[in-house]
PDB file of C-alpha atoms in Angstrom:
ATOM      1  CA  MET A  22     -27.535   8.339   2.783  1.00 39.00           C
ATOM      2  CA  GLN A  23     -25.732   8.341   6.080  1.00 47.00           C
ATOM      3  CA  GLU A  24     -23.617  11.434   6.708  1.00 60.00           C
ATOM      4  CA  THR A  25     -23.101  11.048  10.449  1.00 77.00           C
ATOM      5  CA  LEU A  26     -22.495   8.221  12.875  1.00 85.00           C
ATOM      6  CA  SER A  27     -24.827   7.599  15.787  1.00 87.00           C
ATOM      7  CA  SER A  28     -23.382   7.865  19.278  1.00 88.00           C
ATOM      8  CA  ALA A  29     -23.397   4.074  19.578  1.00 90.00           C
ATOM      9  CA  GLU A  30     -21.664   3.612  16.197  1.00 90.00           C
ATOM     10  CA  SER A  31     -19.066   6.228  17.068  1.00 89.00           C
ATOM     11  CA  THR A  32     -18.239   4.516  20.359  1.00 91.00           C
ATOM     12  CA  GLU A  33     -18.098   1.089  18.706  1.00 92.00           C
ATOM     13  CA  LEU A  34     -15.879   2.359  15.886  1.00 90.00           C
ATOM     14  CA  VAL A  35     -13.320   3.798  18.308  1.00 90.00           C
ATOM     15  CA  ARG A  36     -13.360   0.609  20.379  1.00 91.00           C
ATOM     16  CA  LEU A  37     -12.788  -1.630  17.370  1.00 91.00           C
ATOM     17  CA  TRP A  38     -10.248   0.721  15.781  1.00 89.00           C
ATOM     18  CA  ARG A  39      -8.015   0.558  18.841  1.00 87.00           C
ATOM     19  CA  ARG A  40      -7.692  -3.201  18.664  1.00 84.00           C
ATOM     20  CA  ARG A  41      -7.714  -3.738  14.924  1.00 82.00           C
ATOM     21  CA  GLN A  42      -5.066  -6.480  14.968  1.00 77.00           C
ATOM     22  CA  THR A  43      -7.069  -8.742  17.288  1.00 82.00           C
ATOM     23  CA  LEU A  44     -10.562  -8.466  15.850  1.00 83.00           C
ATOM     24  CA  SER A  45     -12.769 -11.517  15.462  1.00 85.00           C
ATOM     25  CA  SER A  46     -14.513 -12.159  12.150  1.00 81.00           C
ATOM     26  CA  ASN A  47     -17.726 -10.718  13.581  1.00 86.00           C
ATOM     27  CA  ASP A  48     -15.908  -7.602  14.771  1.00 87.00           C
ATOM     28  CA  MET A  49     -14.367  -7.160  11.321  1.00 87.00           C
ATOM     29  CA  GLY A  50     -17.809  -7.418   9.774  1.00 88.00           C
ATOM     30  CA  THR A  51     -19.168  -4.798  12.182  1.00 90.00           C
ATOM     31  CA  MET A  52     -16.298  -2.430  11.483  1.00 90.00           C
ATOM     32  CA  TYR A  53     -16.655  -2.947   7.738  1.00 90.00           C
ATOM     33  CA  ARG A  54     -20.364  -2.087   7.956  1.00 90.00           C
ATOM     34  CA  ILE A  55     -19.881   1.031  10.070  1.00 92.00           C
ATOM     35  CA  VAL A  56     -17.113   2.422   7.859  1.00 92.00           C
ATOM     36  CA  GLY A  57     -18.864   1.454   4.627  1.00 90.00           C
ATOM     37  CA  ASP A  58     -22.119   3.124   5.673  1.00 90.00           C
ATOM     38  CA  ALA A  59     -20.296   6.248   6.837  1.00 90.00           C
ATOM     39  CA  LEU A  60     -18.603   6.612   3.444  1.00 91.00           C
ATOM     40  CA  VAL A  61     -21.810   6.362   1.410  1.00 87.00           C
ATOM     41  CA  ALA A  62     -22.062  10.156   1.237  1.00 83.00           C
ATOM     42  CA  CYS A  63     -18.301  10.675   0.842  1.00 86.00           C
ATOM     43  CA  ASN A  64     -17.408  11.533  -2.753  1.00 83.00           C
ATOM     44  CA  PRO A  65     -13.912  13.060  -2.972  1.00 81.00           C
ATOM     45  CA  PRO A  66     -12.912  14.389  -6.432  1.00 76.00           C
ATOM     46  CA  GLU A  67     -10.159  11.755  -6.581  1.00 74.00           C
ATOM     47  CA  LEU A  68     -12.841   9.128  -7.215  1.00 77.00           C
ATOM     48  CA  GLN A  69     -13.383  10.582 -10.682  1.00 72.00           C
ATOM     49  CA  ILE A  70      -9.658  10.941 -11.318  1.00 70.00           C
ATOM     50  CA  LEU A  71      -8.957   7.290 -10.555  1.00 70.00           C
ATOM     51  CA  GLY A  72     -11.827   6.028 -12.693  1.00 65.00           C
ATOM     52  CA  GLU A  73     -12.116   2.840 -10.627  1.00 67.00           C
ATOM     53  CA  GLY A  74     -15.283   1.306  -9.242  1.00 74.00           C
ATOM     54  CA  ARG A  75     -16.318   3.166  -6.103  1.00 80.00           C
ATOM     55  CA  GLN A  76     -17.280   0.048  -4.149  1.00 81.00           C
ATOM     56  CA  GLU A  77     -13.970  -1.618  -4.893  1.00 81.00           C
ATOM     57  CA  LEU A  78     -12.023   1.474  -3.815  1.00 84.00           C
ATOM     58  CA  VAL A  79     -13.970   1.605  -0.553  1.00 87.00           C
ATOM     59  CA  ALA A  80     -13.325  -2.116   0.006  1.00 86.00           C
ATOM     60  CA  GLN A  81      -9.603  -1.698  -0.660  1.00 83.00           C
ATOM     61  CA  PHE A  82      -9.465   1.267   1.718  1.00 87.00           C
ATOM     62  CA  ILE A  83     -11.141  -0.720   4.487  1.00 87.00           C
ATOM     63  CA  TYR A  84      -8.880  -3.742   4.104  1.00 83.00           C
ATOM     64  CA  VAL A  85      -5.633  -1.817   3.652  1.00 81.00           C
ATOM     65  CA  LYS A  86      -6.098   1.210   5.904  1.00 84.00           C
ATOM     66  CA  VAL A  87      -8.882   0.396   8.347  1.00 87.00           C
ATOM     67  CA  LEU A  88      -8.451  -3.309   9.085  1.00 82.00           C
ATOM     68  CA  ARG A  89      -4.774  -2.981   8.099  1.00 74.00           C
ATOM     69  CA  LEU A  90      -4.498  -6.581   6.903  1.00 63.00           C
ATOM     70  CA  ASP A  91      -1.280  -5.647   5.091  1.00 53.00           C
ATOM     71  CA  ALA A  92       0.377  -4.038   8.107  1.00 53.00           C
ATOM     72  CA  ASP A  93       3.342  -5.324  10.038  1.00 50.00           C
ATOM     73  CA  PRO A  94       1.927  -6.427  13.422  1.00 48.00           C
ATOM     74  CA  ASP A  95       4.404  -4.351  15.427  1.00 49.00           C
ATOM     75  CA  GLU A  96       3.708  -1.253  13.354  1.00 48.00           C
ATOM     76  CA  ALA A  97      -0.042  -1.803  13.609  1.00 47.00           C
ATOM     77  CA  ASP A  98       0.109  -2.244  17.390  1.00 49.00           C
ATOM     78  CA  GLU A  99       2.083   0.973  17.737  1.00 46.00           C
ATOM     79  CA  ARG A 100      -0.516   2.961  15.794  1.00 49.00           C
ATOM     80  CA  ALA A 101      -3.646   1.177  16.942  1.00 48.00           C
ATOM     81  CA  SER A 102      -4.463   3.479  19.836  1.00 48.00           C
ATOM     82  CA  HIS A 103      -3.730   6.712  17.965  1.00 50.00           C
ATOM     83  CA  SER A 104      -5.978   8.844  15.756  1.00 67.00           C
ATOM     84  CA  ALA A 105      -9.049   6.642  16.063  1.00 79.00           C
ATOM     85  CA  PRO A 106     -11.783   8.416  14.067  1.00 84.00           C
ATOM     86  CA  SER A 107     -15.180   8.857  15.672  1.00 85.00           C
ATOM     87  CA  THR A 108     -17.092  10.717  12.926  1.00 87.00           C
ATOM     88  CA  ALA A 109     -18.070  10.173   9.313  1.00 87.00           C
ATOM     89  CA  PHE A 110     -16.185  13.376   8.460  1.00 85.00           C
ATOM     90  CA  ALA A 111     -12.944  11.950   9.885  1.00 86.00           C
ATOM     91  CA  LEU A 112     -13.431   8.685   7.997  1.00 90.00           C
ATOM     92  CA  CYS A 113     -14.029  10.607   4.774  1.00 87.00           C
ATOM     93  CA  ALA A 114     -10.784  12.510   5.356  1.00 84.00           C
ATOM     94  CA  TYR A 115      -8.911   9.225   5.836  1.00 86.00           C
ATOM     95  CA  PHE A 116     -10.533   7.834   2.697  1.00 88.00           C
ATOM     96  CA  ARG A 117      -9.564  10.884   0.635  1.00 84.00           C
ATOM     97  CA  ARG A 118      -5.972  10.665   1.885  1.00 84.00           C
ATOM     98  CA  TYR A 119      -5.901   7.035   0.728  1.00 83.00           C
ATOM     99  CA  LEU A 120      -7.254   7.997  -2.712  1.00 83.00           C
ATOM    100  CA  ILE A 121      -4.622  10.724  -3.048  1.00 76.00           C
ATOM    101  CA  ASP A 122      -1.930   8.146  -2.274  1.00 76.00           C
ATOM    102  CA  CYS A 123      -3.444   5.877  -4.928  1.00 75.00           C
ATOM    103  CA  THR A 124      -3.275   8.581  -7.581  1.00 71.00           C
ATOM    104  CA  ARG A 125       0.425   8.989  -6.824  1.00 64.00           C
ATOM    105  CA  ALA A 126       1.251   5.302  -6.873  1.00 57.00           C
ATOM    106  CA  SER A 127       2.006   3.834 -10.263  1.00 37.00           C
ATOM    107  CA  SER A 128       1.416   0.404  -8.754  1.00 41.00           C
ATOM    108  CA  PHE A 129      -2.250   1.263  -8.296  1.00 37.00           C
ATOM    109  CA  ARG A 130      -2.668   1.610 -12.051  1.00 40.00           C
ATOM    110  CA  ARG A 131      -1.432  -1.954 -12.360  1.00 41.00           C
ATOM    111  CA  LYS A 132      -3.948  -3.239  -9.821  1.00 40.00           C
ATOM    112  CA  LEU A 133      -5.411  -6.582 -10.729  1.00 41.00           C
ATOM    113  CA  SER A 134      -8.484  -8.123  -9.136  1.00 44.00           C
ATOM    114  CA  ILE A 135      -8.227 -11.875  -9.459  1.00 44.00           C
ATOM    115  CA  GLY A 136     -11.971 -12.291  -9.378  1.00 42.00           C
ATOM    116  CA  ASP A 137     -12.759 -10.599 -12.664  1.00 41.00           C
ATOM    117  CA  GLN A 138      -9.533  -9.767 -14.504  1.00 43.00           C
ATOM    118  CA  ILE A 139      -7.171 -12.745 -14.557  1.00 44.00           C
ATOM    119  CA  THR A 140      -7.255 -14.495 -17.928  1.00 46.00           C
ATOM    120  CA  GLU A 141      -5.477 -17.462 -19.417  1.00 45.00           C
ATOM    121  CA  ALA A 142      -3.378 -15.173 -21.602  1.00 48.00           C
ATOM    122  CA  GLN A 143      -2.294 -13.027 -18.652  1.00 47.00           C
ATOM    123  CA  LEU A 144      -1.218 -16.071 -16.690  1.00 44.00           C
ATOM    124  CA  GLU A 145       0.745 -17.424 -19.618  1.00 49.00           C
ATOM    125  CA  ASP A 146       2.411 -14.063 -20.165  1.00 50.00           C
ATOM    126  CA  GLU A 147       3.360 -13.991 -16.503  1.00 46.00           C
ATOM    127  CA  ILE A 148       4.796 -17.491 -16.205  1.00 42.00           C
ATOM    128  CA  GLY A 149       5.588 -18.378 -19.812  1.00 47.00           C
ATOM    129  CA  ALA A 150       3.304 -20.343 -22.073  1.00 42.00           C
ATOM    130  CA  GLY A 151       5.892 -23.048 -22.640  1.00 40.00           C
ATOM    131  CA  ASP A 152       6.818 -23.564 -18.997  1.00 45.00           C
ATOM    132  CA  ASP A 153       6.334 -27.066 -17.680  1.00 53.00           C
ATOM    133  CA  LEU A 154       3.499 -27.056 -15.152  1.00 55.00           C
ATOM    134  CA  ASP A 155       4.721 -29.938 -13.031  1.00 61.00           C
ATOM    135  CA  GLY A 156       8.269 -28.597 -13.154  1.00 71.00           C
ATOM    136  CA  CYS A 157       7.189 -25.317 -11.589  1.00 79.00           C
ATOM    137  CA  LEU A 158       5.156 -26.984  -8.868  1.00 86.00           C
ATOM    138  CA  ALA A 159       7.670 -29.772  -8.228  1.00 86.00           C
ATOM    139  CA  GLU A 160       9.950 -27.269  -6.506  1.00 87.00           C
ATOM    140  CA  HIS A 161       7.348 -27.253  -3.748  1.00 88.00           C
ATOM    141  CA  GLY A 162       6.785 -31.009  -3.732  1.00 90.00           C
ATOM    142  CA  LEU A 163       3.581 -30.717  -5.750  1.00 89.00           C
ATOM    143  CA  SER A 164       2.170 -31.966  -9.034  1.00 87.00           C
ATOM    144  CA  ALA A 165      -0.628 -30.572 -11.163  1.00 85.00           C
ATOM    145  CA  GLN A 166      -2.846 -33.502 -10.188  1.00 85.00           C
ATOM    146  CA  ALA A 167      -2.203 -32.946  -6.484  1.00 90.00           C
ATOM    147  CA  VAL A 168      -3.133 -29.276  -6.798  1.00 91.00           C
ATOM    148  CA  GLN A 169      -6.272 -30.189  -8.745  1.00 89.00           C
ATOM    149  CA  LEU A 170      -7.429 -32.524  -5.984  1.00 91.00           C
ATOM    150  CA  ALA A 171      -6.612 -29.951  -3.311  1.00 94.00           C
ATOM    151  CA  ALA A 172      -8.478 -27.277  -5.284  1.00 92.00           C
ATOM    152  CA  ARG A 173     -11.596 -29.436  -5.519  1.00 91.00           C
ATOM    153  CA  ALA A 174     -11.524 -30.049  -1.770  1.00 94.00           C
ATOM    154  CA  PHE A 175     -10.979 -26.330  -1.081  1.00 94.00           C
ATOM    155  CA  ILE A 176     -13.938 -25.343  -3.264  1.00 92.00           C
ATOM    156  CA  ALA A 177     -16.199 -27.992  -1.728  1.00 92.00           C
ATOM    157  CA  GLU A 178     -15.442 -26.801   1.814  1.00 93.00           C
ATOM    158  CA  LEU A 179     -16.309 -23.147   1.149  1.00 93.00           C
ATOM    159  CA  PRO A 180     -19.579 -21.716   2.491  1.00 91.00           C
ATOM    160  CA  GLU A 181     -22.086 -21.366  -0.340  1.00 90.00           C
ATOM    161  CA  PRO A 182     -21.782 -17.549  -0.809  1.00 89.00           C
ATOM    162  CA  GLU A 183     -17.979 -17.727  -1.013  1.00 90.00           C
ATOM    163  CA  ARG A 184     -18.147 -20.757  -3.317  1.00 88.00           C
ATOM    164  CA  ILE A 185     -20.442 -18.877  -5.699  1.00 86.00           C
ATOM    165  CA  LEU A 186     -18.163 -15.818  -5.701  1.00 86.00           C
ATOM    166  CA  LEU A 187     -15.132 -17.985  -6.418  1.00 85.00           C
ATOM    167  CA  CYS A 188     -16.692 -20.236  -9.046  1.00 83.00           C
ATOM    168  CA  GLU A 189     -18.452 -17.492 -10.986  1.00 81.00           C
ATOM    169  CA  GLY A 190     -16.044 -14.633 -10.332  1.00 75.00           C
ATOM    170  CA  PHE A 191     -12.762 -16.499 -10.631  1.00 71.00           C
ATOM    171  CA  GLY A 192     -13.467 -19.510 -12.779  1.00 52.00           C
ATOM    172  CA  LYS A 193     -15.945 -18.124 -15.324  1.00 53.00           C
ATOM    173  CA  GLU A 194     -15.304 -14.365 -15.099  1.00 53.00           C
ATOM    174  CA  ALA A 195     -19.030 -13.672 -15.065  1.00 56.00           C
ATOM    175  CA  GLU A 196     -20.480 -10.550 -16.608  1.00 61.00           C
ATOM    176  CA  GLY A 197     -20.693  -7.686 -14.144  1.00 66.00           C
ATOM    177  CA  GLY A 198     -17.867  -8.987 -11.980  1.00 73.00           C
ATOM    178  CA  LEU A 199     -18.382  -9.610  -8.287  1.00 75.00           C
ATOM    179  CA  SER A 200     -21.134  -7.010  -8.073  1.00 76.00           C
ATOM    180  CA  GLY A 201     -23.161  -8.761 -10.759  1.00 79.00           C
ATOM    181  CA  ILE A 202     -22.703 -12.158  -9.117  1.00 81.00           C
ATOM    182  CA  ALA A 203     -23.768 -10.811  -5.730  1.00 79.00           C
ATOM    183  CA  SER A 204     -26.845  -9.205  -7.259  1.00 83.00           C
ATOM    184  CA  ARG A 205     -27.932 -12.358  -9.083  1.00 83.00           C
ATOM    185  CA  HIS A 206     -27.512 -14.565  -6.021  1.00 83.00           C
ATOM    186  CA  ALA A 207     -28.512 -12.028  -3.348  1.00 86.00           C
ATOM    187  CA  ILE A 208     -25.156 -12.317  -1.574  1.00 86.00           C
ATOM    188  CA  ALA A 209     -24.954  -9.807   1.263  1.00 84.00           C
ATOM    189  CA  SER A 210     -21.668  -8.011   2.085  1.00 81.00           C
ATOM    190  CA  TYR A 211     -20.063  -9.468  -1.023  1.00 80.00           C
ATOM    191  CA  HIS A 212     -17.038  -7.148  -0.940  1.00 79.00           C
ATOM    192  CA  TYR A 213     -16.300  -8.188   2.619  1.00 82.00           C
ATOM    193  CA  ARG A 214     -16.695 -11.865   1.726  1.00 85.00           C
ATOM    194  CA  ALA A 215     -14.547 -11.493  -1.416  1.00 83.00           C
ATOM    195  CA  GLY A 216     -11.862  -9.657   0.511  1.00 83.00           C
ATOM    196  CA  ARG A 217     -11.645 -12.268   3.233  1.00 86.00           C
ATOM    197  CA  LEU A 218     -11.643 -15.000   0.596  1.00 87.00           C
ATOM    198  CA  GLY A 219      -8.784 -13.308  -1.276  1.00 84.00           C
ATOM    199  CA  LEU A 220     -10.457 -12.237  -4.513  1.00 81.00           C
ATOM    200  CA  VAL A 221      -9.702  -8.533  -4.176  1.00 72.00           C
ATOM    201  CA  HIS A 222      -6.032  -7.584  -4.042  1.00 62.00           C
ATOM    202  CA  LYS A 223      -3.221  -5.928  -5.927  1.00 54.00           C
ATOM    203  CA  ARG A 224      -0.925  -8.230  -7.820  1.00 49.00           C
ATOM    204  CA  GLU A 225       2.195  -6.490  -6.555  1.00 48.00           C
ATOM    205  CA  GLY A 226       0.683  -6.468  -3.071  1.00 51.00           C
ATOM    206  CA  LEU A 227       0.550 -10.266  -2.907  1.00 61.00           C
ATOM    207  CA  THR A 228       2.917 -10.498   0.036  1.00 62.00           C
ATOM    208  CA  ALA A 229       2.821 -12.195   3.411  1.00 63.00           C
ATOM    209  CA  ASP A 230      -0.429 -10.439   4.390  1.00 71.00           C
ATOM    210  CA  TYR A 231      -2.248 -12.383   1.672  1.00 81.00           C
ATOM    211  CA  ALA A 232      -1.836 -15.487   3.835  1.00 83.00           C
ATOM    212  CA  LYS A 233      -4.501 -13.981   6.117  1.00 83.00           C
ATOM    213  CA  THR A 234      -7.120 -14.507   3.413  1.00 88.00           C
ATOM    214  CA  ARG A 235      -8.784 -17.867   2.933  1.00 92.00           C
ATOM    215  CA  LEU A 236      -7.135 -18.446  -0.439  1.00 92.00           C
ATOM    216  CA  GLY A 237      -3.748 -17.328   0.822  1.00 90.00           C
ATOM    217  CA  GLY A 238      -3.995 -19.557   3.860  1.00 92.00           C
ATOM    218  CA  TRP A 239      -4.861 -22.529   1.635  1.00 95.00           C
ATOM    219  CA  ILE A 240      -1.880 -21.867  -0.630  1.00 94.00           C
ATOM    220  CA  GLN A 241       0.517 -21.490   2.273  1.00 93.00           C
ATOM    221  CA  GLN A 242      -0.781 -24.025   4.768  1.00 93.00           C
ATOM    222  CA  THR A 243      -2.319 -26.750   2.593  1.00 95.00           C
ATOM    223  CA  LEU A 244      -0.081 -26.547  -0.468  1.00 95.00           C
ATOM    224  CA  GLY A 245       3.009 -25.443   1.431  1.00 94.00           C
ATOM    225  CA  ILE A 246       3.870 -22.529  -0.883  1.00 92.00           C
ATOM    226  CA  ALA A 247       5.035 -19.508   1.070  1.00 90.00           C
ATOM    227  CA  ILE A 248       3.456 -16.217  -0.025  1.00 86.00           C
ATOM    228  CA  GLU A 249       6.698 -14.671  -1.244  1.00 84.00           C
ATOM    229  CA  ALA A 250       7.730 -12.867  -4.415  1.00 78.00           C
ATOM    230  CA  GLU A 251      10.058 -15.644  -5.524  1.00 82.00           C
ATOM    231  CA  ASN A 252       7.170 -18.108  -5.468  1.00 85.00           C
ATOM    232  CA  MET A 253       4.882 -16.102  -7.754  1.00 83.00           C
ATOM    233  CA  ALA A 254       5.347 -18.455 -10.708  1.00 82.00           C
ATOM    234  CA  ALA A 255       4.091 -21.411  -8.665  1.00 87.00           C
ATOM    235  CA  ILE A 256       1.296 -19.342  -7.078  1.00 86.00           C
ATOM    236  CA  LEU A 257       0.056 -18.229 -10.487  1.00 83.00           C
ATOM    237  CA  GLN A 258       0.082 -21.835 -11.648  1.00 85.00           C
ATOM    238  CA  VAL A 259      -2.051 -22.684  -8.626  1.00 89.00           C
ATOM    239  CA  PHE A 260      -4.442 -19.866  -9.554  1.00 86.00           C
ATOM    240  CA  LYS A 261      -4.609 -21.252 -13.082  1.00 82.00           C
ATOM    241  CA  ILE A 262      -5.527 -24.730 -11.838  1.00 86.00           C
ATOM    242  CA  LEU A 263      -7.961 -23.362  -9.266  1.00 87.00           C
ATOM    243  CA  GLY A 264      -9.648 -21.247 -11.926  1.00 81.00           C
ATOM    244  CA  ALA A 265     -10.107 -24.283 -14.141  1.00 79.00           C
ATOM    245  CA  GLU A 266     -11.545 -26.346 -11.288  1.00 83.00           C
ATOM    246  CA  ALA A 267     -13.813 -23.482 -10.241  1.00 82.00           C
ATOM    247  CA  SER A 268     -15.208 -23.207 -13.760  1.00 74.00           C
ATOM    248  CA  TYR A 269     -16.351 -26.836 -13.578  1.00 69.00           C
ATOM    249  CA  ALA A 270     -17.650 -26.767  -9.991  1.00 59.00           C
TER     250      ALA A 270
END
């Protein structure tokens, strides 16, 4: 267990923290590793209260509060140079504050991880079992067949680790969730990969920041569906088609 940061890790953490909105993918991976390792020995009582998987809570904390992928750029820039933690103790305090906020937020209890919880029934409940698929997508100049072809191309272009996480975690809802998939296929940093891909998120948090994930970028840039609340019906239809294609890939 790591309870303290080395001098080099502390310096690197502060450096990366102060420019969180302009990090490269490699920098994000480094920051994720440093924070994740520092929190290994951090076990606030709120972890038991929430009853959620510890690894997923840590991953959500890193993406939402550390990397601030859901932050408004102006707000993030304003705060970037302030309160940069340099110790494992400070990171644990930040993590506990996040968990306390989660216990207070009713939206947290409705959290949904696409990778291992979306089912056919849930999608139909959300968009209506009798809704016409093409009718929903036609508002965005799409058809079910067009989305199917785009989904196949998207899956084929993914790096192998991400493709496995998507196809087994999204399409087939494999036993053990993302953790089980990563273990079976020896996928390193699977939470980081799943987060960047877009498999770990809150349903009600699917806003503009989701476009920064690989899935969100595909939906917005390739399919032309803006990541906005009013487009959720079409987005869920896309997820439904993608899930079906992933299950066959």
